[in-house]
């Protein structure tokens, strides 16, 4: 294999790359020189104090927020103002939020088929069949014809995950998916995420569920004050954190 082919293969292994990325909200410098490479199939957990820029960072990856400096490359596509590229990237990247963001006036099944039908132009029957498969996958096929308001928080979040999966993403971003849930519902959502991870999905999860980080993450990233302070495999991260800020954070949450 020649060097060019090797280089492009290596590029193929990279799902997400942030290079010297900065973001401001007006005057406020919220992300500072973020450098992060996520390989295909890698599971990343991002933690850090409230306000440290975790949500902003992952929202920049599918352009829910705009960065001002540096590069963001997803699946080999650089994120710029080019609307076509933004669309291409959003095609690859699914996102699950803290507050589910389901449409309350649509049934579970309709929530799951809306984008495939209207954005992807998938025929309705096919979109419904796919949605049912993913509802099985998150273990709530029997809820398909209910409205979100009739479901528990844990069930709603699993619908949100199924809805994302219906768009066939190669990468999933989770922003504190369990932090709005009652404690008894956290594990059902984490179990769904674990099963995705086991299937090899590339994932970035902002979460303070450190048990999840320990069992699932390939790498844990700690952010503070808009910077990545430290990153390491979970065992190293939890047993031997290098930075004082990481140590302080862990002492507060563990
Ligand atoms: P985290 O997810 O780590 O709690 P965020 O990324 O939500 O942090 O926020 C980082 C910082 O940016 C916080 O100080 C927050 O108040 C500020 N911030 C977030 N969103 C906006 C916005 N739309 N406009 C201005 N400031 C914002
Ligand atoms: Mg946040």
PDB file of C-alpha atoms and ligand atoms in Angstrom:
ATOM      1  CA  UNK A   1       0.000   0.000   0.000  1.00  0.00           C
ATOM      2  CA  UNK A   2       1.403   3.399  -0.892  1.00  0.00           C
ATOM      3  CA  UNK A   3       1.718   6.201   1.625  1.00  0.00           C
ATOM      4  CA  UNK A   4      -1.193   8.196   0.269  1.00  0.00           C
ATOM      5  CA  UNK A   5      -3.476   5.177   0.647  1.00  0.00           C
ATOM      6  CA  UNK A   6      -2.191   4.590   4.172  1.00  0.00           C
ATOM      7  CA  UNK A   7      -2.798   8.222   5.059  1.00  0.00           C
ATOM      8  CA  UNK A   8      -6.345   8.084   3.730  1.00  0.00           C
ATOM      9  CA  UNK A   9      -6.961   4.846   5.629  1.00  0.00           C
ATOM     10  CA  UNK A  10      -5.807   6.511   8.791  1.00  0.00           C
ATOM     11  CA  UNK A  11      -8.138   9.406   8.048  1.00  0.00           C
ATOM     12  CA  UNK A  12     -10.911   6.839   7.675  1.00  0.00           C
ATOM     13  CA  UNK A  13     -10.339   5.654  11.221  1.00  0.00           C
ATOM     14  CA  UNK A  14     -11.020   9.118  12.608  1.00  0.00           C
ATOM     15  CA  UNK A  15     -14.632  10.000  13.330  1.00  0.00           C
ATOM     16  CA  UNK A  16     -14.240  13.467  14.802  1.00  0.00           C
ATOM     17  CA  UNK A  17     -11.373  15.890  15.007  1.00  0.00           C
ATOM     18  CA  UNK A  18     -11.315  19.233  16.771  1.00  0.00           C
ATOM     19  CA  UNK A  19      -8.164  21.211  16.103  1.00  0.00           C
ATOM     20  CA  UNK A  20      -7.327  24.412  17.970  1.00  0.00           C
ATOM     21  CA  UNK A  21     -11.036  25.130  18.273  1.00  0.00           C
ATOM     22  CA  UNK A  22     -12.249  28.277  20.014  1.00  0.00           C
ATOM     23  CA  UNK A  23     -15.711  29.649  20.587  1.00  0.00           C
ATOM     24  CA  UNK A  24     -17.037  32.886  22.011  1.00  0.00           C
ATOM     25  CA  UNK A  25     -20.548  33.811  23.099  1.00  0.00           C
ATOM     26  CA  UNK A  26     -20.255  37.515  22.344  1.00  0.00           C
ATOM     27  CA  UNK A  27     -17.312  38.649  24.460  1.00  0.00           C
ATOM     28  CA  UNK A  28     -17.282  35.480  26.540  1.00  0.00           C
ATOM     29  CA  UNK A  29     -14.542  33.047  25.552  1.00  0.00           C
ATOM     30  CA  UNK A  30     -16.362  29.798  26.250  1.00  0.00           C
ATOM     31  CA  UNK A  31     -14.082  27.223  24.535  1.00  0.00           C
ATOM     32  CA  UNK A  32     -10.331  27.642  24.444  1.00  0.00           C
ATOM     33  CA  UNK A  33      -8.040  25.761  22.141  1.00  0.00           C
ATOM     34  CA  UNK A  34      -9.929  22.484  22.108  1.00  0.00           C
ATOM     35  CA  UNK A  35      -7.957  19.625  20.556  1.00  0.00           C
ATOM     36  CA  UNK A  36      -9.661  16.260  20.424  1.00  0.00           C
ATOM     37  CA  UNK A  37      -9.487  13.277  18.109  1.00  0.00           C
ATOM     38  CA  UNK A  38     -12.150  10.598  18.364  1.00  0.00           C
ATOM     39  CA  UNK A  39     -11.507   7.369  16.510  1.00  0.00           C
ATOM     40  CA  UNK A  40     -14.238   5.392  14.856  1.00  0.00           C
ATOM     41  CA  UNK A  41     -15.940   3.146  17.402  1.00  0.00           C
ATOM     42  CA  UNK A  42     -14.424   5.001  20.316  1.00  0.00           C
ATOM     43  CA  UNK A  43     -16.533   5.798  23.388  1.00  0.00           C
ATOM     44  CA  UNK A  44     -15.699   9.103  25.020  1.00  0.00           C
ATOM     45  CA  UNK A  45     -17.152  10.353  28.296  1.00  0.00           C
ATOM     46  CA  UNK A  46     -16.909  14.092  28.949  1.00  0.00           C
ATOM     47  CA  UNK A  47     -17.230  15.365  32.496  1.00  0.00           C
ATOM     48  CA  UNK A  48     -16.495  18.586  34.331  1.00  0.00           C
ATOM     49  CA  UNK A  49     -18.188  21.211  36.483  1.00  0.00           C
ATOM     50  CA  UNK A  50     -21.364  22.935  35.386  1.00  0.00           C
ATOM     51  CA  UNK A  51     -20.562  25.799  33.003  1.00  0.00           C
ATOM     52  CA  UNK A  52     -17.247  24.310  31.882  1.00  0.00           C
ATOM     53  CA  UNK A  53     -18.331  24.197  28.218  1.00  0.00           C
ATOM     54  CA  UNK A  54     -19.242  20.516  27.805  1.00  0.00           C
ATOM     55  CA  UNK A  55     -22.598  21.135  26.096  1.00  0.00           C
ATOM     56  CA  UNK A  56     -21.176  23.910  23.965  1.00  0.00           C
ATOM     57  CA  UNK A  57     -18.371  21.650  22.759  1.00  0.00           C
ATOM     58  CA  UNK A  58     -20.609  18.800  21.676  1.00  0.00           C
ATOM     59  CA  UNK A  59     -23.183  21.190  20.203  1.00  0.00           C
ATOM     60  CA  UNK A  60     -20.422  22.638  18.018  1.00  0.00           C
ATOM     61  CA  UNK A  61     -19.846  19.172  16.552  1.00  0.00           C
ATOM     62  CA  UNK A  62     -23.209  19.192  14.757  1.00  0.00           C
ATOM     63  CA  UNK A  63     -23.328  22.940  14.376  1.00  0.00           C
ATOM     64  CA  UNK A  64     -26.056  23.651  16.900  1.00  0.00           C
ATOM     65  CA  UNK A  65     -23.466  26.227  17.921  1.00  0.00           C
ATOM     66  CA  UNK A  66     -20.949  27.899  15.656  1.00  0.00           C
ATOM     67  CA  UNK A  67     -17.231  27.964  16.448  1.00  0.00           C
ATOM     68  CA  UNK A  68     -15.108  30.961  15.503  1.00  0.00           C
ATOM     69  CA  UNK A  69     -11.575  29.624  15.297  1.00  0.00           C
ATOM     70  CA  UNK A  70      -9.857  26.330  14.531  1.00  0.00           C
ATOM     71  CA  UNK A  71     -11.251  23.298  12.738  1.00  0.00           C
ATOM     72  CA  UNK A  72     -13.959  20.735  13.324  1.00  0.00           C
ATOM     73  CA  UNK A  73     -13.823  17.736  11.009  1.00  0.00           C
ATOM     74  CA  UNK A  74     -16.518  15.063  11.193  1.00  0.00           C
ATOM     75  CA  UNK A  75     -16.208  11.962   9.065  1.00  0.00           C
ATOM     76  CA  UNK A  76     -13.638  13.743   6.922  1.00  0.00           C
ATOM     77  CA  UNK A  77     -15.949  16.715   6.301  1.00  0.00           C
ATOM     78  CA  UNK A  78     -14.820  20.061   7.639  1.00  0.00           C
ATOM     79  CA  UNK A  79     -17.558  22.060   9.294  1.00  0.00           C
ATOM     80  CA  UNK A  80     -17.793  25.479   7.687  1.00  0.00           C
ATOM     81  CA  UNK A  81     -20.635  27.852   6.869  1.00  0.00           C
ATOM     82  CA  UNK A  82     -21.407  25.696   3.840  1.00  0.00           C
ATOM     83  CA  UNK A  83     -24.977  24.577   4.477  1.00  0.00           C
ATOM     84  CA  UNK A  84     -24.490  21.436   2.366  1.00  0.00           C
ATOM     85  CA  UNK A  85     -21.649  20.327   4.604  1.00  0.00           C
ATOM     86  CA  UNK A  86     -23.648  21.068   7.723  1.00  0.00           C
ATOM     87  CA  UNK A  87     -26.426  18.867   6.334  1.00  0.00           C
ATOM     88  CA  UNK A  88     -23.952  16.130   5.465  1.00  0.00           C
ATOM     89  CA  UNK A  89     -22.559  16.173   8.976  1.00  0.00           C
ATOM     90  CA  UNK A  90     -25.981  16.196  10.631  1.00  0.00           C
ATOM     91  CA  UNK A  91     -26.774  13.117   8.578  1.00  0.00           C
ATOM     92  CA  UNK A  92     -23.930  11.310  10.306  1.00  0.00           C
ATOM     93  CA  UNK A  93     -24.439  12.587  13.815  1.00  0.00           C
ATOM     94  CA  UNK A  94     -27.348  11.846  16.166  1.00  0.00           C
ATOM     95  CA  UNK A  95     -27.863  13.811  19.320  1.00  0.00           C
ATOM     96  CA  UNK A  96     -29.750  13.081  22.529  1.00  0.00           C
ATOM     97  CA  UNK A  97     -30.419  15.870  25.005  1.00  0.00           C
ATOM     98  CA  UNK A  98     -31.114  16.105  28.699  1.00  0.00           C
ATOM     99  CA  UNK A  99     -34.730  17.105  28.071  1.00  0.00           C
ATOM    100  CA  UNK A 100     -35.653  14.519  25.410  1.00  0.00           C
ATOM    101  CA  UNK A 101     -37.100  17.206  23.042  1.00  0.00           C
ATOM    102  CA  UNK A 102     -39.842  14.921  21.721  1.00  0.00           C
ATOM    103  CA  UNK A 103     -42.805  16.453  19.909  1.00  0.00           C
ATOM    104  CA  UNK A 104     -45.654  16.229  22.445  1.00  0.00           C
ATOM    105  CA  UNK A 105     -48.436  16.260  19.843  1.00  0.00           C
ATOM    106  CA  UNK A 106     -46.993  13.313  17.901  1.00  0.00           C
ATOM    107  CA  UNK A 107     -47.086   9.672  18.931  1.00  0.00           C
ATOM    108  CA  UNK A 108     -43.887   7.819  19.736  1.00  0.00           C
ATOM    109  CA  UNK A 109     -43.955   6.216  16.300  1.00  0.00           C
ATOM    110  CA  UNK A 110     -44.597   9.558  14.592  1.00  0.00           C
ATOM    111  CA  UNK A 111     -41.724  11.133  16.516  1.00  0.00           C
ATOM    112  CA  UNK A 112     -39.487   8.391  15.169  1.00  0.00           C
ATOM    113  CA  UNK A 113     -40.667   8.558  11.544  1.00  0.00           C
ATOM    114  CA  UNK A 114     -40.985  12.323  11.127  1.00  0.00           C
ATOM    115  CA  UNK A 115     -37.420  13.044   9.984  1.00  0.00           C
ATOM    116  CA  UNK A 116     -36.959   9.852   7.939  1.00  0.00           C
ATOM    117  CA  UNK A 117     -40.167  10.627   6.021  1.00  0.00           C
ATOM    118  CA  UNK A 118     -39.782  14.391   5.598  1.00  0.00           C
ATOM    119  CA  UNK A 119     -36.003  14.834   5.510  1.00  0.00           C
ATOM    120  CA  UNK A 120     -34.882  11.540   3.988  1.00  0.00           C
ATOM    121  CA  UNK A 121     -38.011  10.956   1.881  1.00  0.00           C
ATOM    122  CA  UNK A 122     -38.246   7.382   3.152  1.00  0.00           C
ATOM    123  CA  UNK A 123     -41.606   5.786   2.266  1.00  0.00           C
ATOM    124  CA  UNK A 124     -43.909   5.819   5.297  1.00  0.00           C
ATOM    125  CA  UNK A 125     -44.273   2.033   5.640  1.00  0.00           C
ATOM    126  CA  UNK A 126     -40.524   1.554   5.491  1.00  0.00           C
ATOM    127  CA  UNK A 127     -39.897   4.356   8.008  1.00  0.00           C
ATOM    128  CA  UNK A 128     -42.434   2.770  10.364  1.00  0.00           C
ATOM    129  CA  UNK A 129     -40.862  -0.652  10.060  1.00  0.00           C
ATOM    130  CA  UNK A 130     -37.438   0.804  10.851  1.00  0.00           C
ATOM    131  CA  UNK A 131     -38.832   2.799  13.761  1.00  0.00           C
ATOM    132  CA  UNK A 132     -40.435  -0.341  15.210  1.00  0.00           C
ATOM    133  CA  UNK A 133     -37.093  -2.129  15.003  1.00  0.00           C
ATOM    134  CA  UNK A 134     -35.422   0.622  16.993  1.00  0.00           C
ATOM    135  CA  UNK A 135     -38.282   0.798  19.486  1.00  0.00           C
ATOM    136  CA  UNK A 136     -37.742  -2.944  20.008  1.00  0.00           C
ATOM    137  CA  UNK A 137     -34.076  -2.226  20.393  1.00  0.00           C
ATOM    138  CA  UNK A 138     -34.739   0.253  23.230  1.00  0.00           C
ATOM    139  CA  UNK A 139     -37.341  -2.184  24.598  1.00  0.00           C
ATOM    140  CA  UNK A 140     -40.531  -0.141  24.280  1.00  0.00           C
ATOM    141  CA  UNK A 141     -42.278  -1.306  21.093  1.00  0.00           C
ATOM    142  CA  UNK A 142     -45.566  -1.489  23.013  1.00  0.00           C
ATOM    143  CA  UNK A 143     -45.471   2.288  23.534  1.00  0.00           C
ATOM    144  CA  UNK A 144     -45.414   3.112  19.811  1.00  0.00           C
ATOM    145  CA  UNK A 145     -48.918   4.557  19.640  1.00  0.00           C
ATOM    146  CA  UNK A 146     -48.806   6.558  22.859  1.00  0.00           C
ATOM    147  CA  UNK A 147     -47.940  10.225  23.199  1.00  0.00           C
ATOM    148  CA  UNK A 148     -44.727  11.274  24.987  1.00  0.00           C
ATOM    149  CA  UNK A 149     -46.722  12.726  27.893  1.00  0.00           C
ATOM    150  CA  UNK A 150     -48.090   9.244  28.646  1.00  0.00           C
ATOM    151  CA  UNK A 151     -44.585   7.808  29.116  1.00  0.00           C
ATOM    152  CA  UNK A 152     -42.162   7.890  32.031  1.00  0.00           C
ATOM    153  CA  UNK A 153     -39.015  10.013  31.714  1.00  0.00           C
ATOM    154  CA  UNK A 154     -36.858   6.939  31.144  1.00  0.00           C
ATOM    155  CA  UNK A 155     -39.188   5.714  28.406  1.00  0.00           C
ATOM    156  CA  UNK A 156     -39.231   9.156  26.770  1.00  0.00           C
ATOM    157  CA  UNK A 157     -35.460   9.253  26.729  1.00  0.00           C
ATOM    158  CA  UNK A 158     -35.361   5.809  25.133  1.00  0.00           C
ATOM    159  CA  UNK A 159     -37.761   7.098  22.469  1.00  0.00           C
ATOM    160  CA  UNK A 160     -35.376  10.003  21.891  1.00  0.00           C
ATOM    161  CA  UNK A 161     -32.526   7.527  21.409  1.00  0.00           C
ATOM    162  CA  UNK A 162     -34.623   5.382  19.047  1.00  0.00           C
ATOM    163  CA  UNK A 163     -35.622   8.493  17.114  1.00  0.00           C
ATOM    164  CA  UNK A 164     -31.955   9.387  16.608  1.00  0.00           C
ATOM    165  CA  UNK A 165     -31.099   5.859  15.534  1.00  0.00           C
ATOM    166  CA  UNK A 166     -33.832   5.949  12.867  1.00  0.00           C
ATOM    167  CA  UNK A 167     -31.627   8.411  10.960  1.00  0.00           C
ATOM    168  CA  UNK A 168     -28.892   5.786  10.887  1.00  0.00           C
ATOM    169  CA  UNK A 169     -26.130   7.929  12.411  1.00  0.00           C
ATOM    170  CA  UNK A 170     -22.506   6.821  12.531  1.00  0.00           C
ATOM    171  CA  UNK A 171     -21.845   8.957  15.587  1.00  0.00           C
ATOM    172  CA  UNK A 172     -24.014   9.622  18.641  1.00  0.00           C
ATOM    173  CA  UNK A 173     -23.667  12.605  20.963  1.00  0.00           C
ATOM    174  CA  UNK A 174     -25.337  12.456  24.365  1.00  0.00           C
ATOM    175  CA  UNK A 175     -25.696  15.537  26.529  1.00  0.00           C
ATOM    176  CA  UNK A 176     -26.437  14.464  30.107  1.00  0.00           C
ATOM    177  CA  UNK A 177     -29.149  12.068  28.939  1.00  0.00           C
ATOM    178  CA  UNK A 178     -29.931  10.828  32.446  1.00  0.00           C
ATOM    179  CA  UNK A 179     -29.623  13.977  34.522  1.00  0.00           C
ATOM    180  CA  UNK A 180     -33.322  14.912  34.256  1.00  0.00           C
ATOM    181  CA  UNK A 181     -34.463  11.407  35.197  1.00  0.00           C
ATOM    182  CA  UNK A 182     -35.679  10.004  38.476  1.00  0.00           C
ATOM    183  CA  UNK A 183     -32.990   7.733  39.912  1.00  0.00           C
ATOM    184  CA  UNK A 184     -34.897   4.509  39.251  1.00  0.00           C
ATOM    185  CA  UNK A 185     -35.010   5.300  35.529  1.00  0.00           C
ATOM    186  CA  UNK A 186     -31.357   6.075  35.008  1.00  0.00           C
ATOM    187  CA  UNK A 187     -30.220   2.498  34.539  1.00  0.00           C
ATOM    188  CA  UNK A 188     -32.709   1.698  31.772  1.00  0.00           C
ATOM    189  CA  UNK A 189     -31.304   4.574  29.720  1.00  0.00           C
ATOM    190  CA  UNK A 190     -27.694   3.712  30.550  1.00  0.00           C
ATOM    191  CA  UNK A 191     -28.376   0.083  29.570  1.00  0.00           C
ATOM    192  CA  UNK A 192     -29.580   1.288  26.174  1.00  0.00           C
ATOM    193  CA  UNK A 193     -26.414   3.346  25.781  1.00  0.00           C
ATOM    194  CA  UNK A 194     -24.250   0.418  26.840  1.00  0.00           C
ATOM    195  CA  UNK A 195     -25.861  -1.768  24.214  1.00  0.00           C
ATOM    196  CA  UNK A 196     -25.134   0.858  21.544  1.00  0.00           C
ATOM    197  CA  UNK A 197     -21.551   1.048  22.720  1.00  0.00           C
ATOM    198  CA  UNK A 198     -21.249  -2.731  22.514  1.00  0.00           C
ATOM    199  CA  UNK A 199     -22.400  -2.540  18.911  1.00  0.00           C
ATOM    200  CA  UNK A 200     -19.436  -0.313  18.106  1.00  0.00           C
ATOM    201  CA  UNK A 201     -21.194   3.050  17.807  1.00  0.00           C
ATOM    202  CA  UNK A 202     -18.856   6.041  18.038  1.00  0.00           C
ATOM    203  CA  UNK A 203     -20.118   7.968  21.048  1.00  0.00           C
ATOM    204  CA  UNK A 204     -19.399  11.146  22.948  1.00  0.00           C
ATOM    205  CA  UNK A 205     -21.367  11.212  26.192  1.00  0.00           C
ATOM    206  CA  UNK A 206     -21.460  14.137  28.546  1.00  0.00           C
ATOM    207  CA  UNK A 207     -22.423  12.502  31.812  1.00  0.00           C
ATOM    208  CA  UNK A 208     -21.645  12.418  35.486  1.00  0.00           C
ATOM    209  CA  UNK A 209     -22.512   8.738  35.675  1.00  0.00           C
ATOM    210  CA  UNK A 210     -19.047   7.626  36.614  1.00  0.00           C
ATOM    211  CA  UNK A 211     -20.049   3.959  36.783  1.00  0.00           C
ATOM    212  CA  UNK A 212     -20.970   4.233  33.118  1.00  0.00           C
ATOM    213  CA  UNK A 213     -17.670   5.962  32.380  1.00  0.00           C
ATOM    214  CA  UNK A 214     -15.748   3.178  34.131  1.00  0.00           C
ATOM    215  CA  UNK A 215     -17.460   0.350  32.293  1.00  0.00           C
ATOM    216  CA  UNK A 216     -18.023   1.839  28.855  1.00  0.00           C
ATOM    217  CA  UNK A 217     -15.592   4.653  28.108  1.00  0.00           C
ATOM    218  CA  UNK A 218     -12.384   4.154  26.192  1.00  0.00           C
ATOM    219  CA  UNK A 219     -11.356   7.615  27.313  1.00  0.00           C
ATOM    220  CA  UNK A 220     -12.598  10.128  29.862  1.00  0.00           C
ATOM    221  CA  UNK A 221     -12.213  13.826  29.208  1.00  0.00           C
ATOM    222  CA  UNK A 222     -12.299  16.391  31.960  1.00  0.00           C
ATOM    223  CA  UNK A 223     -13.194  19.980  31.089  1.00  0.00           C
ATOM    224  CA  UNK A 224     -12.978  23.082  33.234  1.00  0.00           C
ATOM    225  CA  UNK A 225     -13.197  26.756  32.313  1.00  0.00           C
ATOM    226  CA  UNK A 226     -13.682  26.032  28.611  1.00  0.00           C
ATOM    227  CA  UNK A 227     -10.572  23.862  28.310  1.00  0.00           C
ATOM    228  CA  UNK A 228      -9.800  20.181  28.152  1.00  0.00           C
ATOM    229  CA  UNK A 229      -7.743  19.812  31.300  1.00  0.00           C
ATOM    230  CA  UNK A 230      -7.079  16.108  31.206  1.00  0.00           C
ATOM    231  CA  UNK A 231      -7.927  12.989  29.233  1.00  0.00           C
ATOM    232  CA  UNK A 232      -7.109   9.382  29.993  1.00  0.00           C
ATOM    233  CA  UNK A 233      -8.519   5.850  29.907  1.00  0.00           C
ATOM    234  CA  UNK A 234     -10.996   5.459  32.800  1.00  0.00           C
ATOM    235  CA  UNK A 235      -8.797   3.419  35.102  1.00  0.00           C
ATOM    236  CA  UNK A 236      -5.980   5.936  34.875  1.00  0.00           C
ATOM    237  CA  UNK A 237      -8.383   8.856  35.053  1.00  0.00           C
ATOM    238  CA  UNK A 238     -10.100   7.697  38.228  1.00  0.00           C
ATOM    239  CA  UNK A 239      -7.145   6.133  40.003  1.00  0.00           C
ATOM    240  CA  UNK A 240      -4.470   8.617  39.154  1.00  0.00           C
ATOM    241  CA  UNK A 241      -5.867  11.984  38.058  1.00  0.00           C
ATOM    242  CA  UNK A 242      -3.031  14.347  37.232  1.00  0.00           C
ATOM    243  CA  UNK A 243      -4.497  17.790  37.556  1.00  0.00           C
ATOM    244  CA  UNK A 244      -5.560  19.314  40.864  1.00  0.00           C
ATOM    245  CA  UNK A 245      -8.751  20.507  39.232  1.00  0.00           C
ATOM    246  CA  UNK A 246      -9.609  16.940  38.189  1.00  0.00           C
ATOM    247  CA  UNK A 247      -8.822  15.685  41.676  1.00  0.00           C
ATOM    248  CA  UNK A 248     -11.074  18.323  43.218  1.00  0.00           C
ATOM    249  CA  UNK A 249     -13.907  17.534  40.807  1.00  0.00           C
ATOM    250  CA  UNK A 250     -13.663  13.794  41.439  1.00  0.00           C
ATOM    251  CA  UNK A 251     -13.571  14.311  45.193  1.00  0.00           C
ATOM    252  CA  UNK A 252     -16.845  16.220  44.910  1.00  0.00           C
ATOM    253  CA  UNK A 253     -18.754  13.746  42.769  1.00  0.00           C
ATOM    254  CA  UNK A 254     -17.456  10.306  43.763  1.00  0.00           C
TER     255      UNK A 254
HETATM  256  P1  LIG B   1     -21.761  22.855  30.640  1.00  0.00           P
HETATM  257  O1  LIG B   1     -22.513  22.056  29.645  1.00  0.00           O
HETATM  258  O2  LIG B   1     -20.389  22.339  30.914  1.00  0.00           O
HETATM  259  O3  LIG B   1     -22.521  23.067  31.903  1.00  0.00           O
HETATM  260  P2  LIG B   1     -22.200  25.021  28.781  1.00  0.00           P
HETATM  261  O4  LIG B   1     -21.498  24.657  27.538  1.00  0.00           O
HETATM  262  O5  LIG B   1     -23.668  24.879  28.818  1.00  0.00           O
HETATM  263  O6  LIG B   1     -21.507  24.297  30.015  1.00  0.00           O
HETATM  264  O7  LIG B   1     -21.894  26.547  29.111  1.00  0.00           O
HETATM  265  C1  LIG B   1     -20.590  27.049  29.197  1.00  0.00           C
HETATM  266  C2  LIG B   1     -20.649  28.513  29.549  1.00  0.00           C
HETATM  267  O8  LIG B   1     -21.232  29.231  28.472  1.00  0.00           O
HETATM  268  C3  LIG B   1     -21.495  28.838  30.769  1.00  0.00           C
HETATM  269  O9  LIG B   1     -20.854  29.894  31.468  1.00  0.00           O
HETATM  270  C4  LIG B   1     -22.801  29.291  30.188  1.00  0.00           C
HETATM  271  O10 LIG B   1     -23.432  30.202  31.050  1.00  0.00           O
HETATM  272  C5  LIG B   1     -22.357  29.958  28.908  1.00  0.00           C
HETATM  273  N1  LIG B   1     -23.387  29.854  27.852  1.00  0.00           N
HETATM  274  C6  LIG B   1     -23.989  28.725  27.428  1.00  0.00           C
HETATM  275  N2  LIG B   1     -24.843  28.960  26.414  1.00  0.00           N
HETATM  276  C7  LIG B   1     -24.773  30.297  26.197  1.00  0.00           C
HETATM  277  C8  LIG B   1     -25.411  31.175  25.272  1.00  0.00           C
HETATM  278  N3  LIG B   1     -26.277  30.739  24.357  1.00  0.00           N
HETATM  279  N4  LIG B   1     -25.082  32.490  25.347  1.00  0.00           N
HETATM  280  C9  LIG B   1     -24.194  32.947  26.237  1.00  0.00           C
HETATM  281  N5  LIG B   1     -23.555  32.174  27.131  1.00  0.00           N
HETATM  282  C10 LIG B   1     -23.833  30.862  27.113  1.00  0.00           C
HETATM  283 MG1  LIG B   2     -24.357  21.094  29.792  1.00  0.00          MG
END
